[in-house]
Short mmCIF file of C-alpha atoms and ligand atoms in Angstrom, two decimals:
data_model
loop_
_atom_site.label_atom_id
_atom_site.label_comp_id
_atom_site.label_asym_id
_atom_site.label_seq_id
_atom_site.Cartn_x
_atom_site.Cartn_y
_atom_site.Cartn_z
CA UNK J 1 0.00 0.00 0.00
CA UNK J 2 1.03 3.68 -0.45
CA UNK J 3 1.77 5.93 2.01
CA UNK J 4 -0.93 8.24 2.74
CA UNK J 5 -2.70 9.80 5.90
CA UNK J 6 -3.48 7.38 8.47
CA UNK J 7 -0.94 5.14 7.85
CA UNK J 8 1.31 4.03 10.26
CA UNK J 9 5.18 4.03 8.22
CA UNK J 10 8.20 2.35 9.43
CA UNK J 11 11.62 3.80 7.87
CA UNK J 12 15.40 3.68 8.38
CA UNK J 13 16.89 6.66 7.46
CA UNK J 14 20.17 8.85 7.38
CA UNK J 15 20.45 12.32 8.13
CA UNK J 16 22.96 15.00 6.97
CA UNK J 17 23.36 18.24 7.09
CA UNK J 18 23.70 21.31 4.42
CA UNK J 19 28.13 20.39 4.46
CA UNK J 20 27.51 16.62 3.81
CA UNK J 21 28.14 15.60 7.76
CA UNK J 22 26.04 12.66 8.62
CA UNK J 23 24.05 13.69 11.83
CA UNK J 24 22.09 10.77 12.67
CA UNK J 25 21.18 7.28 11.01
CA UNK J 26 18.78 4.84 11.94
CA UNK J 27 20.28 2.14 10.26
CA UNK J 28 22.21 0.55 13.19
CA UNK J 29 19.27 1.00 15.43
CA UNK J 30 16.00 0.93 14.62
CA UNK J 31 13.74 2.11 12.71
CA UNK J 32 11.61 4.98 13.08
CA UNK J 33 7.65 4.13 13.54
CA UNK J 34 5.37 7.29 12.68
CA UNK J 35 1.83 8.19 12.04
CA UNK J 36 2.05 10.06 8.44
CA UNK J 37 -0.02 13.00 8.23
CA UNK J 38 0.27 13.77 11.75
CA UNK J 39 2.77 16.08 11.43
CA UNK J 40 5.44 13.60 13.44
CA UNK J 41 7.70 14.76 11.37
CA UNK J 42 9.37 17.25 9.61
CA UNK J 43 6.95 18.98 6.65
CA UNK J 44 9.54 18.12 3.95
CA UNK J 45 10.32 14.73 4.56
CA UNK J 46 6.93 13.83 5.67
CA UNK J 47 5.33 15.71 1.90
CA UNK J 48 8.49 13.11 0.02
CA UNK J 49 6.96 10.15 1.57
CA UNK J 50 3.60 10.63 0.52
CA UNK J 51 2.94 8.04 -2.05
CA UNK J 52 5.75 5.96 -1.59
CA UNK J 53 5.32 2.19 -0.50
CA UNK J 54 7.40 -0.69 0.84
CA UNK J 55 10.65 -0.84 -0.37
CA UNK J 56 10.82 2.23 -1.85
CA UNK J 57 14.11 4.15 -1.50
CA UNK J 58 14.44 7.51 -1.97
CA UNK J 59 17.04 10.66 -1.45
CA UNK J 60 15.40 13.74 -0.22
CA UNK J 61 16.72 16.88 0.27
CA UNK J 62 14.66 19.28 2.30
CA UNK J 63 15.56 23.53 3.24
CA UNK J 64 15.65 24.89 6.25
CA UNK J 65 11.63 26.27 5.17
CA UNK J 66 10.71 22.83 5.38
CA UNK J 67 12.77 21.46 7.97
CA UNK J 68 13.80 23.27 11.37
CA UNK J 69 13.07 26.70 10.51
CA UNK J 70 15.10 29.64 10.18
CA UNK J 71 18.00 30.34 12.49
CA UNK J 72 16.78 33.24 14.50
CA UNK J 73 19.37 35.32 16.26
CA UNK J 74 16.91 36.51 18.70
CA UNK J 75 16.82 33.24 20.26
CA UNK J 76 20.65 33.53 21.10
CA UNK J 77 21.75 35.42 23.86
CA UNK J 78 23.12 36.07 26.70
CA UNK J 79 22.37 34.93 30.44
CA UNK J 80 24.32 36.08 33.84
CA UNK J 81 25.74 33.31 35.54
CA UNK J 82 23.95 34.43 38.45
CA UNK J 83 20.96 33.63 36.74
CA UNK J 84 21.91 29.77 36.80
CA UNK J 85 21.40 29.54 40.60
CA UNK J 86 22.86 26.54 42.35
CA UNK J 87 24.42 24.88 39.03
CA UNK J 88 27.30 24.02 38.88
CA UNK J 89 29.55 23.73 35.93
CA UNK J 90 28.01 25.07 33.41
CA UNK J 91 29.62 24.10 30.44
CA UNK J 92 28.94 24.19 26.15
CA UNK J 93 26.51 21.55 25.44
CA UNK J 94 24.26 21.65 28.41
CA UNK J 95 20.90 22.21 27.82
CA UNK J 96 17.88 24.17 29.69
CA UNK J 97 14.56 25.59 29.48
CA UNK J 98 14.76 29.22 29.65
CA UNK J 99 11.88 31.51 28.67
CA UNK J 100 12.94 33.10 25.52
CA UNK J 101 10.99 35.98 23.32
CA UNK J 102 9.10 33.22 21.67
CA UNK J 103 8.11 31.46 25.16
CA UNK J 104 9.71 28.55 27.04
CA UNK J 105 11.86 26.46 24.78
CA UNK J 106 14.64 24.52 25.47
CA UNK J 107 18.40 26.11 24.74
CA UNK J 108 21.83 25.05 24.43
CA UNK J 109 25.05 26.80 26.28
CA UNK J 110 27.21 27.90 23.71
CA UNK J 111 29.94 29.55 25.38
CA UNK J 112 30.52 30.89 28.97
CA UNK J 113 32.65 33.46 29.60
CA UNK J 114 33.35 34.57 33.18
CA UNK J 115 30.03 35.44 34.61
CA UNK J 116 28.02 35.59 31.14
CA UNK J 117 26.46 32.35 29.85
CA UNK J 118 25.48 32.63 26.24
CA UNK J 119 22.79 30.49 24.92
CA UNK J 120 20.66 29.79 21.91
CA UNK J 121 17.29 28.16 21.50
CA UNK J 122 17.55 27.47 18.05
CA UNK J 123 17.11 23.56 16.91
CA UNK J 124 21.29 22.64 15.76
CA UNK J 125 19.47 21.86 12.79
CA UNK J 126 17.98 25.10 12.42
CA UNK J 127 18.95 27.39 9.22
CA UNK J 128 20.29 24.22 7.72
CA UNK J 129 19.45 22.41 4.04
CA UNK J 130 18.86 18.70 5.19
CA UNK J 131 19.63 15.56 3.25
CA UNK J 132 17.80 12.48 4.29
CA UNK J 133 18.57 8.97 2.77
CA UNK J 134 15.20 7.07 3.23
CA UNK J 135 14.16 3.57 2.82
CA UNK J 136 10.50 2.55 3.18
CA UNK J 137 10.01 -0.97 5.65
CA UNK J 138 6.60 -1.30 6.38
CA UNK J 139 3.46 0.40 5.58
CA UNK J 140 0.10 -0.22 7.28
CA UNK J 141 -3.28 1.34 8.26
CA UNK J 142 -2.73 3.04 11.60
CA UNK J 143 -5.25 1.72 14.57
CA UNK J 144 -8.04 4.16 15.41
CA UNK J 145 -6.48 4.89 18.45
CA UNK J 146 -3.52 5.31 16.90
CA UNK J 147 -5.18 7.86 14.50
CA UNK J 148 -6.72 9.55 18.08
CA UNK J 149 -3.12 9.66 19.60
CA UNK J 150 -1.71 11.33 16.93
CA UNK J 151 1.36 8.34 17.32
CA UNK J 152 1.58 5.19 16.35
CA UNK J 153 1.78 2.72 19.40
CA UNK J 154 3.36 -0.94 19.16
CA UNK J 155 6.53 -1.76 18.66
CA UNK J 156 7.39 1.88 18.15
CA UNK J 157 11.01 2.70 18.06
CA UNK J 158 11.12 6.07 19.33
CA UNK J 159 9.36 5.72 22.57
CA UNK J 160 10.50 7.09 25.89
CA UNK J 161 13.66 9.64 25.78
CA UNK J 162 16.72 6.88 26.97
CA UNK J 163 18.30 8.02 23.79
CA UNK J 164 18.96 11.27 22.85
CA UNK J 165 17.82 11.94 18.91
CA UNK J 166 19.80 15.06 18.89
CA UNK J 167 18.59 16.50 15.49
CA UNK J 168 15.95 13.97 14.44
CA UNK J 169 13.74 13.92 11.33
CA UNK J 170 10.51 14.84 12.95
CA UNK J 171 9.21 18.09 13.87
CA UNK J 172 7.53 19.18 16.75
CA UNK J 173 4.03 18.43 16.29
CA UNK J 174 1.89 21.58 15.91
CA UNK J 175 3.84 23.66 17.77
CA UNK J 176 6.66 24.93 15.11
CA UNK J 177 9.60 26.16 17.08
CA UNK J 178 9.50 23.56 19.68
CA UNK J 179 11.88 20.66 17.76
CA UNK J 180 13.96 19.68 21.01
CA UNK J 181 15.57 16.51 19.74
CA UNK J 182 13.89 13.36 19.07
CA UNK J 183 12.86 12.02 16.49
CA UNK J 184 9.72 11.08 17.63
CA UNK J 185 7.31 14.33 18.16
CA UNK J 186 8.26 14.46 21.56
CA UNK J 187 6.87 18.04 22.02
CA UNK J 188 6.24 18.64 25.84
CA UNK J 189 3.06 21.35 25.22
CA UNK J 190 1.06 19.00 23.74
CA UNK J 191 -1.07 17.68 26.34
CA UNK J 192 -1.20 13.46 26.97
CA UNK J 193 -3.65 12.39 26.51
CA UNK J 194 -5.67 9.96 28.47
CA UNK J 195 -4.43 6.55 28.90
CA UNK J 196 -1.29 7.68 27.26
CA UNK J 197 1.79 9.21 27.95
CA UNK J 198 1.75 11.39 24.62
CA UNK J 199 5.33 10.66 24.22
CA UNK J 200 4.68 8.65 20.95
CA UNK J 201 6.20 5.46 22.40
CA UNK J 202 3.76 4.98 23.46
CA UNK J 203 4.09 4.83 27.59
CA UNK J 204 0.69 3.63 27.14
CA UNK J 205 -0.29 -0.21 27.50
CA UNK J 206 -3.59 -0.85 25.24
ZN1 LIG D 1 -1.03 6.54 22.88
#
């Protein structure tokens, strides 16, 4: 069958960004389970699938529009160490949420320098022309709960958050800036929903 809404799509895929750096694969892992059509993932790859069936393989390249957004430089700046409280060692590479002129998102320290702390809340990905390397392992009709979730449910391979998915294929559900990670929709706004954890794992035992 063809991809289309309401199915439920397992992939492996490899991700690399705008210089040709891989920045995740799913090939030695597994694969990624998603509900198509429910915006689990990014716009562009999600728009390349549709259509495609079992076995299919396909290269996609997708820009920044359709992928993590613009880089906004509003979203980097500056934070007094002070404002850190009892943390300790706060080095590049940690992350936070820190309320930021578009809201509470999370952010990245970039740098530290004496008592300044500079961080940005833009996804790494952000600003970036993505290729994805995709290969199409299962297609089926998603469950009407499934369909109600919003996420596909057994088996899934993106469930909890033991692994980090630093720069995954998915976007954040409905809420556009809000891509922390994952490559499952993992956006923490969205309400769960009853009986479910709303992680897309699903924490949920049906
Ligand atoms: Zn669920």
């Amino acid at each position: 069958m063809k991809i289309t809404e309401k199915c439920a799509v397992s992939i492996h895929y490899r991700l690399s960004d705008a210089k040709g750096q891989l920045v995740e694969s799913s090939f030695e892992g597994e694969p990624m389970l998603y509900l198509h059509g429910a915006e689990n993932m990014i716009p562009g790859l999600e728009a390349a699938l549709e259509g495609k069936e079992q076995g299919d393989v396909l290269d996609v390249t997708v820009d920044a529009e359709q992928g993590y957004g613009a880089y906004h430089d509003g979203l980097c700046q500056e934070v007094p160490l002070s404002a850190f409280g009892d943390i300790e060692d706060i080095v590049p590479g940690m992350r936070f949420i820190a309320e930021t002129e578009m809201g509470q998102r999370p952010v990245q320290v970039t740098e530290v320098k004496d008592d300044v702390v500079i961080v940005d809340g833009n996804h790494p990905l952000a600003g970036q022309t993505l290729s994805f390397n995709v290969e199409v392992l299962e297609v089926r009709t998603a469950t009407e709960e499934e369909v109600a979730h919003g996420h596909i449910h057994a088996g899934s391979s993106c469930g909890g958050h033991e692994h980090s998915h630093e720069g995954g294929c998915c976007g954040g559900g409905e809420h556009e800036h809000n891509h922390e990670g994952g490559c499952c929709s993992d956006d923490e706004t969205k309400e769960a929903k009853e009986g479910c954890d709303g992680n897309g794992g699903c924490g949920c035992r049906h």
